[in-house]
Coordinates of N, CA and C and ligand atoms in Angstrom, one line a residue:
X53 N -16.8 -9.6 3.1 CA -15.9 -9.7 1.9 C -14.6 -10.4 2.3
X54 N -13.9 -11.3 1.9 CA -13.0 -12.3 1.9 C -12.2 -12.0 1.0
X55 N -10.7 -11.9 1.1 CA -10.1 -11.4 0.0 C -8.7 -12.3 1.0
X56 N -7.6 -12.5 -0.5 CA -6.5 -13.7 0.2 C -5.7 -12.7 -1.1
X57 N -4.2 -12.8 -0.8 CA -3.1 -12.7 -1.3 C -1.9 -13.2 -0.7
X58 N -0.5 -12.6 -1.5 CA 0.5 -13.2 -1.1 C 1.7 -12.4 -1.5
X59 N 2.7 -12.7 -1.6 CA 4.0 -12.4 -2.0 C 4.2 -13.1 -3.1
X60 N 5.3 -12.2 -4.2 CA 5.5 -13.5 -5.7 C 5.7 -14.8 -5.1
X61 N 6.4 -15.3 -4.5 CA 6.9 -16.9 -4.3 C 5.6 -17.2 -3.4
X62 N 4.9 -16.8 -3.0 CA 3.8 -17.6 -2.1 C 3.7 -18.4 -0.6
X63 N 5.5 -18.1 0.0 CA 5.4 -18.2 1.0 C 5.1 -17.4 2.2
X64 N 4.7 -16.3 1.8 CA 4.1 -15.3 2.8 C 2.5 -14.8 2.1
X65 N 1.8 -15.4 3.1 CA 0.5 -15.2 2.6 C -0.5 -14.6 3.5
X66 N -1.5 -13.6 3.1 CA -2.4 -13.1 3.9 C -4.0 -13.1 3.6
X67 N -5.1 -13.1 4.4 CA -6.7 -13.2 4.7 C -7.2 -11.8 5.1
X68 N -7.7 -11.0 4.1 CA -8.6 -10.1 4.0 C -10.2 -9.9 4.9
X69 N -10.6 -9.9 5.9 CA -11.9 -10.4 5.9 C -13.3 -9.2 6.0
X70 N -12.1 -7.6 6.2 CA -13.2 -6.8 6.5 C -13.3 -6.1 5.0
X71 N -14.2 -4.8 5.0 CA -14.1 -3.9 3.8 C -13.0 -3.0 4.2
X72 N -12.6 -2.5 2.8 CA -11.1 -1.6 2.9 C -11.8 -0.2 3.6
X73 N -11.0 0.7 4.3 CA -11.5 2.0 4.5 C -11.1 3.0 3.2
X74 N -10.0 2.9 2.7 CA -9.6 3.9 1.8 C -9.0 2.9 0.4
X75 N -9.2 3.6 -0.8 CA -8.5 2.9 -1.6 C -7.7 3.8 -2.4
X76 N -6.2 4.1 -2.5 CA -5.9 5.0 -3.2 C -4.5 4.6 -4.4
X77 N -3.9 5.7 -4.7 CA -2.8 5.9 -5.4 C -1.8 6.4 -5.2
X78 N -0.5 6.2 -4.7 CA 0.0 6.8 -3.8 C 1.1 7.7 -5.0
X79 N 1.9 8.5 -5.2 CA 3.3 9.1 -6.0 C 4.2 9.1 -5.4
X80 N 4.1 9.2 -4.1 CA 5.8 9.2 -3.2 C 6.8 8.8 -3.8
X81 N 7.8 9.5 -3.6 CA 9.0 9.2 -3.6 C 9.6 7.4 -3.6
X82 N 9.3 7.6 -1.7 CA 9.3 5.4 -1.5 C 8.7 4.7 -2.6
X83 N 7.4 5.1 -2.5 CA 6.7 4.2 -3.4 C 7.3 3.9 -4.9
X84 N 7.5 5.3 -5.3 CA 8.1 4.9 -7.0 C 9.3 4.3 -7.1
X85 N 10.4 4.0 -5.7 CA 11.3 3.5 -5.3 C 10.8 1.5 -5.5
X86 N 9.9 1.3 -4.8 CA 9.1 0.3 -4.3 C 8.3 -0.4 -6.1
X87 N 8.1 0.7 -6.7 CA 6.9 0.1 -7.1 C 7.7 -0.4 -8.8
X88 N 8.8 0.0 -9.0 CA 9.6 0.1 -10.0 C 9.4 1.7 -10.9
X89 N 8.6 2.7 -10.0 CA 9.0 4.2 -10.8 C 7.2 4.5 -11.1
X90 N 6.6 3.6 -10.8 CA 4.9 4.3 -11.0 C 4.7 4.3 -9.2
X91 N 3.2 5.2 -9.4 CA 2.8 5.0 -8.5 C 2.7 3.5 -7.4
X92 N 1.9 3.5 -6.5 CA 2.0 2.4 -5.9 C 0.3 2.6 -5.7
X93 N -0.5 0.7 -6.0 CA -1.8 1.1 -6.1 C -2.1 0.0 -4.2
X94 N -3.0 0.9 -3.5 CA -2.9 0.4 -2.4 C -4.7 0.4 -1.4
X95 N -4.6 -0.6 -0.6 CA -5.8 -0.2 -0.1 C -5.8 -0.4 1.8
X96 N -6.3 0.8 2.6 CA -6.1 0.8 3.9 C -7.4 -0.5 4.5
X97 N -6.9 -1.3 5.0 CA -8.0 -2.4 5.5 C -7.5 -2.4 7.0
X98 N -9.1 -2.4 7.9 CA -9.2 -2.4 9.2 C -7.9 -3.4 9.9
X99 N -7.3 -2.9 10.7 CA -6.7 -3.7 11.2 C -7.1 -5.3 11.9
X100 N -8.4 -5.3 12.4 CA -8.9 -6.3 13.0 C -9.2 -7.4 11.7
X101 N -9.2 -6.5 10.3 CA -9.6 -7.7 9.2 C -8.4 -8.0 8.5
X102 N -7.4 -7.8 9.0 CA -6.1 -8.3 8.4 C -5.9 -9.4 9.3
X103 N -5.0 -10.1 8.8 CA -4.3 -11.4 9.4 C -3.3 -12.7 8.1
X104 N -2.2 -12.3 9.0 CA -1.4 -13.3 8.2 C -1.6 -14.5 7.9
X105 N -1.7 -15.7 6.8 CA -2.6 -16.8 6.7 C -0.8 -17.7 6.6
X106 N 0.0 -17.6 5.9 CA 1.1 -18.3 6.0 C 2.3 -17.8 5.7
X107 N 3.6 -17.6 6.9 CA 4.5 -17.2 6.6 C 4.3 -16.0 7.6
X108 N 5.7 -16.1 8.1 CA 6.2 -14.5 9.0 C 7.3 -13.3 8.0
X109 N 6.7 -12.0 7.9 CA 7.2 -11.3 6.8 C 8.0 -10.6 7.9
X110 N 8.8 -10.1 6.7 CA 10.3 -9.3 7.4 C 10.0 -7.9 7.8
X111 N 10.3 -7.0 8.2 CA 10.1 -6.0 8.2 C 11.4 -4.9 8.2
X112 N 11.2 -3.6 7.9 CA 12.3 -2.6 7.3 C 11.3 -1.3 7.8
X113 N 12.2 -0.9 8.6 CA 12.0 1.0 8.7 C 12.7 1.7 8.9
X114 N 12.9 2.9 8.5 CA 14.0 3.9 8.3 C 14.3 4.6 9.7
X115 N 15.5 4.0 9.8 CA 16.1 4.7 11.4 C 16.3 6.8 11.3
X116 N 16.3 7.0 9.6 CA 16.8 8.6 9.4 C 15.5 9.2 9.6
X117 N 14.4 9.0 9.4 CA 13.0 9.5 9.5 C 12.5 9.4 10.7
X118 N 11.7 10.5 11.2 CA 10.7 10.5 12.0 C 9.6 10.0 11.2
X119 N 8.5 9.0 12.1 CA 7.3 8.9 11.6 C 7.6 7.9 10.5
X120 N 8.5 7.1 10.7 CA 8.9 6.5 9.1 C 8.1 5.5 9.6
X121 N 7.5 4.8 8.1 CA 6.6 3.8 7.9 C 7.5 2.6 8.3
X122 N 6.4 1.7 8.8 CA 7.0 0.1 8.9 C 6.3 -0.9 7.5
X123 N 7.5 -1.5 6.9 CA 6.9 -2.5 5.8 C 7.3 -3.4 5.7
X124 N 6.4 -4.1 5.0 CA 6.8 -5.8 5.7 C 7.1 -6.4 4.4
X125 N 7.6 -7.1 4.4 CA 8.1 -8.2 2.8 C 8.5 -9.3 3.4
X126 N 8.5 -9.8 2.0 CA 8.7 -11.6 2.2 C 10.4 -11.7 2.3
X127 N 11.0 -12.2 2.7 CA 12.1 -13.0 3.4 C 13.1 -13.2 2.2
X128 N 12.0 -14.0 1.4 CA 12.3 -15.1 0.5 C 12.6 -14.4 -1.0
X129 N 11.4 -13.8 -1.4 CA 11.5 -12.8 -2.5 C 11.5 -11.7 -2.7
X130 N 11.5 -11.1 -1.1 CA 11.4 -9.8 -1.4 C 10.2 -9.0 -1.6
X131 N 9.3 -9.3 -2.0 CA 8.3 -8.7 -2.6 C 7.7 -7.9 -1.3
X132 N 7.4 -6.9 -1.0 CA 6.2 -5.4 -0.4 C 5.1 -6.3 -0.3
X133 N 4.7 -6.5 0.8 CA 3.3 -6.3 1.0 C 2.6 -5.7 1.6
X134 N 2.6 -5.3 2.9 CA 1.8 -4.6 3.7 C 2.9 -3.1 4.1
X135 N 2.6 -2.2 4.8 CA 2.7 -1.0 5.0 C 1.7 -0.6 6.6
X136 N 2.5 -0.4 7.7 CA 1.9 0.7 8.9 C 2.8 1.7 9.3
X137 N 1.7 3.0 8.7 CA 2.3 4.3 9.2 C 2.1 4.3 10.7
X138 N 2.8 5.1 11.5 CA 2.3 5.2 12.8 C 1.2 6.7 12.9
X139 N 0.1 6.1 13.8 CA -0.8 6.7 14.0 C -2.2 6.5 13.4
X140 N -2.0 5.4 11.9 CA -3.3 5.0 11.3 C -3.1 3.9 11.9
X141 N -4.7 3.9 11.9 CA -5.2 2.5 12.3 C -5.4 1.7 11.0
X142 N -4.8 0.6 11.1 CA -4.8 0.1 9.7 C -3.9 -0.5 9.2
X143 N -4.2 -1.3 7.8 CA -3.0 -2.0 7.4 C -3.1 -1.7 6.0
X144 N -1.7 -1.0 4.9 CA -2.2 -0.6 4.3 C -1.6 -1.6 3.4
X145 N -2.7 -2.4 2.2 CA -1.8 -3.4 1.4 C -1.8 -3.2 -0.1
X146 N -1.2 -3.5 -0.4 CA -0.4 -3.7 -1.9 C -1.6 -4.2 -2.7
X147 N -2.1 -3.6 -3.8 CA -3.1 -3.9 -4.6 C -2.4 -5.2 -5.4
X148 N -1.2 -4.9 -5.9 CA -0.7 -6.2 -6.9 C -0.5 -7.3 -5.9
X149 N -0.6 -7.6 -4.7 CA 0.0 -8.6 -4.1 C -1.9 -9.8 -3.7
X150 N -2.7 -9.0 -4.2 CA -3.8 -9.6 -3.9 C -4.1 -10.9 -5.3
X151 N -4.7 -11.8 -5.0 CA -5.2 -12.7 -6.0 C -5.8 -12.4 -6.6
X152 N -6.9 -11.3 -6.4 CA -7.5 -10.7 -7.3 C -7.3 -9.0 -7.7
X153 N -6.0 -8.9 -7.9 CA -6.3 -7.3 -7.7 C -7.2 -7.0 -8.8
X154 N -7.8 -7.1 -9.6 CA -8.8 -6.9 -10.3 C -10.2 -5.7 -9.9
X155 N -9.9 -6.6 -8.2 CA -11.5 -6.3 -7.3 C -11.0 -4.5 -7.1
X156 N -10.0 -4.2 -7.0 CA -9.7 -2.9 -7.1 C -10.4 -1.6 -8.2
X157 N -11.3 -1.6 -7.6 CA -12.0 -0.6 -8.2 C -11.8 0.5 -7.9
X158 N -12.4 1.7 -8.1 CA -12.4 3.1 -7.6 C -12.3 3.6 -6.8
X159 N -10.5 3.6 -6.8 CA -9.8 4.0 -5.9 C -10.5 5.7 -5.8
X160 N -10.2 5.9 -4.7 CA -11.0 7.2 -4.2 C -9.8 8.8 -4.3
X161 N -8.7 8.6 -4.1 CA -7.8 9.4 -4.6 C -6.3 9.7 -5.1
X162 N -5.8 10.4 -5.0 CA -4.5 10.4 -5.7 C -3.3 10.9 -4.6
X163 N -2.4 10.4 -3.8 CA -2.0 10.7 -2.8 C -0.5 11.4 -3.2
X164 N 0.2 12.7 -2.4 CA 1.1 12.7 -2.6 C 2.1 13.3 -3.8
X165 N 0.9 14.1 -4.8 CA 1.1 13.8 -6.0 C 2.2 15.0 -6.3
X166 N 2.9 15.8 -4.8 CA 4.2 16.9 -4.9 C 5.0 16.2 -5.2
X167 N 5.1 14.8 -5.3 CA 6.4 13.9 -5.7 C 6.1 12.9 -7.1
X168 N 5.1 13.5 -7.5 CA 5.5 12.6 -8.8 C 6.2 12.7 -10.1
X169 N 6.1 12.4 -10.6 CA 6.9 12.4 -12.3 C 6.7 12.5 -13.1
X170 N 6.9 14.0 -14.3 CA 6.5 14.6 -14.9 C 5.9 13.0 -16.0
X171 N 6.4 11.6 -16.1 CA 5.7 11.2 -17.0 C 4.2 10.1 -16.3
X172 N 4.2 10.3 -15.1 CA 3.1 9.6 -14.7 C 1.8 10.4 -14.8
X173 N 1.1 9.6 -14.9 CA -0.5 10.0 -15.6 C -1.5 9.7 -14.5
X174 N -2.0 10.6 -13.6 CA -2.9 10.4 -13.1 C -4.3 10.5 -13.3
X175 N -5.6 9.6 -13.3 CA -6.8 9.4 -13.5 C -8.0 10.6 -13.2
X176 N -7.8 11.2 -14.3 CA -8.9 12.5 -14.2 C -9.9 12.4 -13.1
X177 N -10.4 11.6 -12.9 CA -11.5 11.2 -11.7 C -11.0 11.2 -10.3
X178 N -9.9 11.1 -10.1 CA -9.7 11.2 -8.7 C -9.1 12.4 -8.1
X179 N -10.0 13.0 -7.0 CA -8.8 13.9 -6.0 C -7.8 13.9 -6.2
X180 N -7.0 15.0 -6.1 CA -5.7 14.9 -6.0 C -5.3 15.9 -4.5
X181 N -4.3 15.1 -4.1 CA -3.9 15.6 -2.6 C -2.5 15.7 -2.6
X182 N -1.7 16.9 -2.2 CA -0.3 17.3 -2.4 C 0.8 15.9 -1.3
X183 N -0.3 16.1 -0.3 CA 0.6 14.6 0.8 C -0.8 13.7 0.7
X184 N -0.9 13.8 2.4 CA -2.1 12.7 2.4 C -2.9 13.5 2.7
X185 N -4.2 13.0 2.3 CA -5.5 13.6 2.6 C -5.9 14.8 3.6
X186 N -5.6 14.3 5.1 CA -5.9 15.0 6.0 C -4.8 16.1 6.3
X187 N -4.2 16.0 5.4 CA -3.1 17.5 5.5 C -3.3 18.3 4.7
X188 N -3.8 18.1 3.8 CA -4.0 19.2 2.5 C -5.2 19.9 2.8
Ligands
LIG130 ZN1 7.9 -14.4 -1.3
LIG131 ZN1 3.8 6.5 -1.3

């Protein structure tokens, strides 16, 4: 599976080449920060099947946190695209930043959902997990 995306302006661009391991929905806090106030829709893909195809993205992590995620955005616009927590293997990317986010199908759960917002609506079909998966 071959999958390509980018950043709004299109100078930071990336090559999908493995299958995702997880596909979820995150509520966090960051994310509703990130996402303009909804969830954030996202999928973990092997590290070995990521790779940047054009453009070097910026990166931002929180000096006040332990364990604070690293995220990467475009320079230029700004735009979120990729995400590495420390300790997953993986790169976790931004469903809207793909050319097709479409191919985002059934996402598998609901992440995080102790921080969401009384008006967000989460998808009867999915798990729900108070953080991440393997803590709950
Ligand atoms: Zn950009
Ligand atoms: Zn989140």
């Amino acid at each position: 599976m071959q999958q390509e995306g980018g950043c709004y302006c299109g100078k930071l661009r990336y090559k999908i080449s493995e299958r995702p391991i997880f596909k979820a929905l995150c509520y966090c806090r960051a994310c509703q920060h990130i996402s303009g106030g909804g969830p954030q829709y996202f999928m973990l893909v092997p590290t070995s099947g990521f790779r940047w195809a054009n453009g070097e993205p910026n990166t931002f992590k929180r000096q006040d946190k332990e364990d604070a995620v690293t995220r990467s955005f475009c320079s230029h616009c700004g735009t979120h695209v990729v995400t590495h927590r420390p300790g997953l293997d993986g790169v976790i990317v931004k469903i809207g930043t793909l050319d097709n986010p479409e191919s985002f199908d059934e996402p598998k759960a609901a992440i995080f959902v102790e921080e969401k917002q009384p008006f967000h609506v989460i998808p009867e079909t999915l798990p729900q997990f108070k953080t991440l998966p393997e803590s709950s």
